[in-house]
Amino acid sequence: MISLLSLPGYFVTVALIGRRTCACKSLRSSSSTTRCGSVFPCVQTPAYIQMQGLFLMFILYIIIGICWQSLISMQFLLILLYAGTFFFSNYGPNTTTFLLPSVTFELEESRSTLNGISAASGKCGESPRLYFLFVWLI
């Protein structure tokens, strides 16, 4: 049931990505991506959606952590808050993980190759850490 509450996060991302979030077009040049000179973008980019999702997950986990004793007796509210973390997990980091390579690597001919090299580099960097963690635990 909680997984069903997280699925709309993907659909919200698809609906919002690339959309303009402010109406201040006349106040700025067309090449600027910030809202009237502030730090908030006027367009929902994958990186901005990822930051939104991570920040809202942080807030929900803080609420769960602080109110844990009272949430134990209100299980419906606890499940609702936890489902909210699933929603924002899918709205932010889970979706943008698949979108960022298309933004980062602009050439279509080499996009999948460069994405594969990037993923393999991350795995190669992680393998020694797991090995030393395993050796340290034994």
PDB file of C-alpha atoms in Angstrom:
ATOM      1  CA  MET A   1       0.000   0.000   0.000  1.00  0.00           C
ATOM      2  CA  ILE A   2       2.839   2.387   0.823  1.00  0.00           C
ATOM      3  CA  SER A   3       4.368   1.649  -2.581  1.00  0.00           C
ATOM      4  CA  LEU A   4       1.124   2.727  -4.246  1.00  0.00           C
ATOM      5  CA  LEU A   5       1.431   6.094  -2.509  1.00  0.00           C
ATOM      6  CA  SER A   6       4.952   6.533  -3.871  1.00  0.00           C
ATOM      7  CA  LEU A   7       4.104   5.877  -7.531  1.00  0.00           C
ATOM      8  CA  PRO A   8       2.542   9.316  -8.143  1.00  0.00           C
ATOM      9  CA  GLY A   9       5.962  10.862  -7.449  1.00  0.00           C
ATOM     10  CA  TYR A  10       7.130   9.713 -10.876  1.00  0.00           C
ATOM     11  CA  PHE A  11       4.044  11.160 -12.535  1.00  0.00           C
ATOM     12  CA  VAL A  12       4.438  14.506 -10.754  1.00  0.00           C
ATOM     13  CA  THR A  13       8.045  14.692 -11.947  1.00  0.00           C
ATOM     14  CA  VAL A  14       7.012  13.985 -15.527  1.00  0.00           C
ATOM     15  CA  ALA A  15       4.286  16.632 -15.288  1.00  0.00           C
ATOM     16  CA  LEU A  16       6.564  19.311 -13.798  1.00  0.00           C
ATOM     17  CA  ILE A  17       9.958  18.815 -15.423  1.00  0.00           C
ATOM     18  CA  GLY A  18      10.829  21.612 -17.795  1.00  0.00           C
ATOM     19  CA  ARG A  19       7.873  23.719 -16.682  1.00  0.00           C
ATOM     20  CA  ARG A  20       8.226  27.392 -15.829  1.00  0.00           C
ATOM     21  CA  THR A  21       7.516  28.041 -12.156  1.00  0.00           C
ATOM     22  CA  CYS A  22       7.380  31.838 -12.135  1.00  0.00           C
ATOM     23  CA  ALA A  23       5.658  34.515 -14.168  1.00  0.00           C
ATOM     24  CA  CYS A  24       8.471  37.069 -14.033  1.00  0.00           C
ATOM     25  CA  LYS A  25       9.573  36.572 -17.651  1.00  0.00           C
ATOM     26  CA  SER A  26       9.316  40.261 -18.414  1.00  0.00           C
ATOM     27  CA  LEU A  27      11.591  41.138 -15.486  1.00  0.00           C
ATOM     28  CA  ARG A  28      14.568  39.078 -16.646  1.00  0.00           C
ATOM     29  CA  SER A  29      16.377  38.141 -19.811  1.00  0.00           C
ATOM     30  CA  SER A  30      15.378  34.928 -21.554  1.00  0.00           C
ATOM     31  CA  SER A  31      18.805  33.359 -20.922  1.00  0.00           C
ATOM     32  CA  SER A  32      18.612  33.700 -17.125  1.00  0.00           C
ATOM     33  CA  THR A  33      17.326  30.689 -15.170  1.00  0.00           C
ATOM     34  CA  THR A  34      16.926  32.351 -11.784  1.00  0.00           C
ATOM     35  CA  ARG A  35      13.788  33.898 -10.390  1.00  0.00           C
ATOM     36  CA  CYS A  36      14.218  37.658 -10.601  1.00  0.00           C
ATOM     37  CA  GLY A  37      17.844  37.469  -9.490  1.00  0.00           C
ATOM     38  CA  SER A  38      17.346  35.079  -6.560  1.00  0.00           C
ATOM     39  CA  VAL A  39      18.647  31.523  -6.209  1.00  0.00           C
ATOM     40  CA  PHE A  40      15.388  29.750  -7.141  1.00  0.00           C
ATOM     41  CA  PRO A  41      15.190  28.609 -10.762  1.00  0.00           C
ATOM     42  CA  CYS A  42      12.267  29.580 -12.941  1.00  0.00           C
ATOM     43  CA  VAL A  43      12.355  26.197 -14.700  1.00  0.00           C
ATOM     44  CA  GLN A  44      12.026  22.809 -13.019  1.00  0.00           C
ATOM     45  CA  THR A  45      15.370  21.242 -13.968  1.00  0.00           C
ATOM     46  CA  PRO A  46      16.284  17.677 -12.926  1.00  0.00           C
ATOM     47  CA  ALA A  47      18.852  18.982 -10.442  1.00  0.00           C
ATOM     48  CA  TYR A  48      16.324  21.364  -8.860  1.00  0.00           C
ATOM     49  CA  ILE A  49      13.701  18.596  -8.633  1.00  0.00           C
ATOM     50  CA  GLN A  50      16.298  16.378  -6.984  1.00  0.00           C
ATOM     51  CA  MET A  51      17.078  19.073  -4.401  1.00  0.00           C
ATOM     52  CA  GLN A  52      13.361  19.580  -3.715  1.00  0.00           C
ATOM     53  CA  GLY A  53      12.806  15.864  -3.158  1.00  0.00           C
ATOM     54  CA  LEU A  54      15.820  15.463  -0.879  1.00  0.00           C
ATOM     55  CA  PHE A  55      14.918  18.546   1.164  1.00  0.00           C
ATOM     56  CA  LEU A  56      11.309  17.466   1.671  1.00  0.00           C
ATOM     57  CA  MET A  57      12.419  13.939   2.604  1.00  0.00           C
ATOM     58  CA  PHE A  58      14.766  15.525   5.166  1.00  0.00           C
ATOM     59  CA  ILE A  59      11.913  17.561   6.639  1.00  0.00           C
ATOM     60  CA  LEU A  60       9.606  14.526   6.846  1.00  0.00           C
ATOM     61  CA  TYR A  61      12.280  12.372   8.497  1.00  0.00           C
ATOM     62  CA  ILE A  62      12.986  15.153  11.009  1.00  0.00           C
ATOM     63  CA  ILE A  63       9.254  15.297  11.835  1.00  0.00           C
ATOM     64  CA  ILE A  64       9.118  11.509  12.238  1.00  0.00           C
ATOM     65  CA  GLY A  65      12.219  11.528  14.429  1.00  0.00           C
ATOM     66  CA  ILE A  66      11.110  14.358  16.688  1.00  0.00           C
ATOM     67  CA  CYS A  67       7.511  13.164  17.066  1.00  0.00           C
ATOM     68  CA  TRP A  68       8.271   9.427  17.232  1.00  0.00           C
ATOM     69  CA  GLN A  69       6.780   8.801  20.686  1.00  0.00           C
ATOM     70  CA  SER A  70       3.474  10.440  19.814  1.00  0.00           C
ATOM     71  CA  LEU A  71       3.398   8.897  16.304  1.00  0.00           C
ATOM     72  CA  ILE A  72       3.575   5.378  17.737  1.00  0.00           C
ATOM     73  CA  SER A  73       0.021   5.742  19.000  1.00  0.00           C
ATOM     74  CA  MET A  74      -1.159   7.416  15.742  1.00  0.00           C
ATOM     75  CA  GLN A  75      -0.063   4.761  13.267  1.00  0.00           C
ATOM     76  CA  PHE A  76      -2.130   6.170  10.399  1.00  0.00           C
ATOM     77  CA  LEU A  77      -0.244   9.483  10.604  1.00  0.00           C
ATOM     78  CA  LEU A  78       3.086   7.652  10.841  1.00  0.00           C
ATOM     79  CA  ILE A  79       2.284   5.643   7.716  1.00  0.00           C
ATOM     80  CA  LEU A  80       1.162   8.799   5.943  1.00  0.00           C
ATOM     81  CA  LEU A  81       4.429  10.606   6.796  1.00  0.00           C
ATOM     82  CA  TYR A  82       6.467   7.564   5.772  1.00  0.00           C
ATOM     83  CA  ALA A  83       4.527   7.327   2.496  1.00  0.00           C
ATOM     84  CA  GLY A  84       5.333  11.015   1.983  1.00  0.00           C
ATOM     85  CA  THR A  85       9.028  10.159   2.159  1.00  0.00           C
ATOM     86  CA  PHE A  86       8.464   7.501  -0.515  1.00  0.00           C
ATOM     87  CA  PHE A  87       6.611  10.029  -2.679  1.00  0.00           C
ATOM     88  CA  PHE A  88       9.402  12.604  -2.449  1.00  0.00           C
ATOM     89  CA  SER A  89      12.008   9.893  -2.936  1.00  0.00           C
ATOM     90  CA  ASN A  90      10.403   9.096  -6.282  1.00  0.00           C
ATOM     91  CA  TYR A  91       9.697  12.751  -7.074  1.00  0.00           C
ATOM     92  CA  GLY A  92      13.302  13.732  -6.500  1.00  0.00           C
ATOM     93  CA  PRO A  93      16.332  11.447  -6.442  1.00  0.00           C
ATOM     94  CA  ASN A  94      14.899   8.265  -7.977  1.00  0.00           C
ATOM     95  CA  THR A  95      13.567   9.950 -11.107  1.00  0.00           C
ATOM     96  CA  THR A  96      16.382  12.393 -11.674  1.00  0.00           C
ATOM     97  CA  THR A  97      18.974   9.618 -11.470  1.00  0.00           C
ATOM     98  CA  PHE A  98      17.718   8.503 -14.865  1.00  0.00           C
ATOM     99  CA  LEU A  99      17.296  12.027 -16.249  1.00  0.00           C
ATOM    100  CA  LEU A 100      20.636  13.600 -15.341  1.00  0.00           C
ATOM    101  CA  PRO A 101      22.733  11.624 -17.881  1.00  0.00           C
ATOM    102  CA  SER A 102      20.624  13.028 -20.720  1.00  0.00           C
ATOM    103  CA  VAL A 103      21.333  16.545 -19.454  1.00  0.00           C
ATOM    104  CA  THR A 104      24.978  15.959 -18.554  1.00  0.00           C
ATOM    105  CA  PHE A 105      26.029  14.172 -21.754  1.00  0.00           C
ATOM    106  CA  GLU A 106      24.542  16.193 -24.595  1.00  0.00           C
ATOM    107  CA  LEU A 107      25.787  14.211 -27.610  1.00  0.00           C
ATOM    108  CA  GLU A 108      23.254  11.519 -28.436  1.00  0.00           C
ATOM    109  CA  GLU A 109      25.853   9.314 -30.134  1.00  0.00           C
ATOM    110  CA  SER A 110      27.904   8.915 -26.953  1.00  0.00           C
ATOM    111  CA  ARG A 111      25.320   9.433 -24.199  1.00  0.00           C
ATOM    112  CA  SER A 112      24.802   5.773 -23.266  1.00  0.00           C
ATOM    113  CA  THR A 113      28.530   5.011 -23.451  1.00  0.00           C
ATOM    114  CA  LEU A 114      29.459   7.937 -21.221  1.00  0.00           C
ATOM    115  CA  ASN A 115      26.648   7.085 -18.810  1.00  0.00           C
ATOM    116  CA  GLY A 116      27.968   3.516 -18.599  1.00  0.00           C
ATOM    117  CA  ILE A 117      31.530   4.725 -17.990  1.00  0.00           C
ATOM    118  CA  SER A 118      30.257   7.070 -15.284  1.00  0.00           C
ATOM    119  CA  ALA A 119      28.310   4.257 -13.573  1.00  0.00           C
ATOM    120  CA  ALA A 120      31.279   1.878 -13.812  1.00  0.00           C
ATOM    121  CA  SER A 121      33.575   4.496 -12.293  1.00  0.00           C
ATOM    122  CA  GLY A 122      31.223   4.864  -9.343  1.00  0.00           C
ATOM    123  CA  LYS A 123      31.156   1.098  -8.844  1.00  0.00           C
ATOM    124  CA  CYS A 124      34.959   0.873  -9.084  1.00  0.00           C
ATOM    125  CA  GLY A 125      35.259   3.559  -6.430  1.00  0.00           C
ATOM    126  CA  GLU A 126      32.784   1.763  -4.175  1.00  0.00           C
ATOM    127  CA  SER A 127      34.296  -1.732  -4.456  1.00  0.00           C
ATOM    128  CA  PRO A 128      37.456  -1.050  -2.387  1.00  0.00           C
ATOM    129  CA  ARG A 129      35.377   0.563   0.341  1.00  0.00           C
ATOM    130  CA  LEU A 130      33.127  -2.487   0.589  1.00  0.00           C
ATOM    131  CA  TYR A 131      36.140  -4.797   0.652  1.00  0.00           C
ATOM    132  CA  PHE A 132      37.810  -2.884   3.491  1.00  0.00           C
ATOM    133  CA  LEU A 133      34.509  -2.652   5.376  1.00  0.00           C
ATOM    134  CA  PHE A 134      34.114  -6.427   5.060  1.00  0.00           C
ATOM    135  CA  VAL A 135      37.707  -7.009   6.252  1.00  0.00           C
ATOM    136  CA  TRP A 136      37.191  -4.564   9.143  1.00  0.00           C
ATOM    137  CA  LEU A 137      33.979  -6.286  10.274  1.00  0.00           C
ATOM    138  CA  ILE A 138      35.588  -9.732  10.336  1.00  0.00           C
TER     139      ILE A 138
END
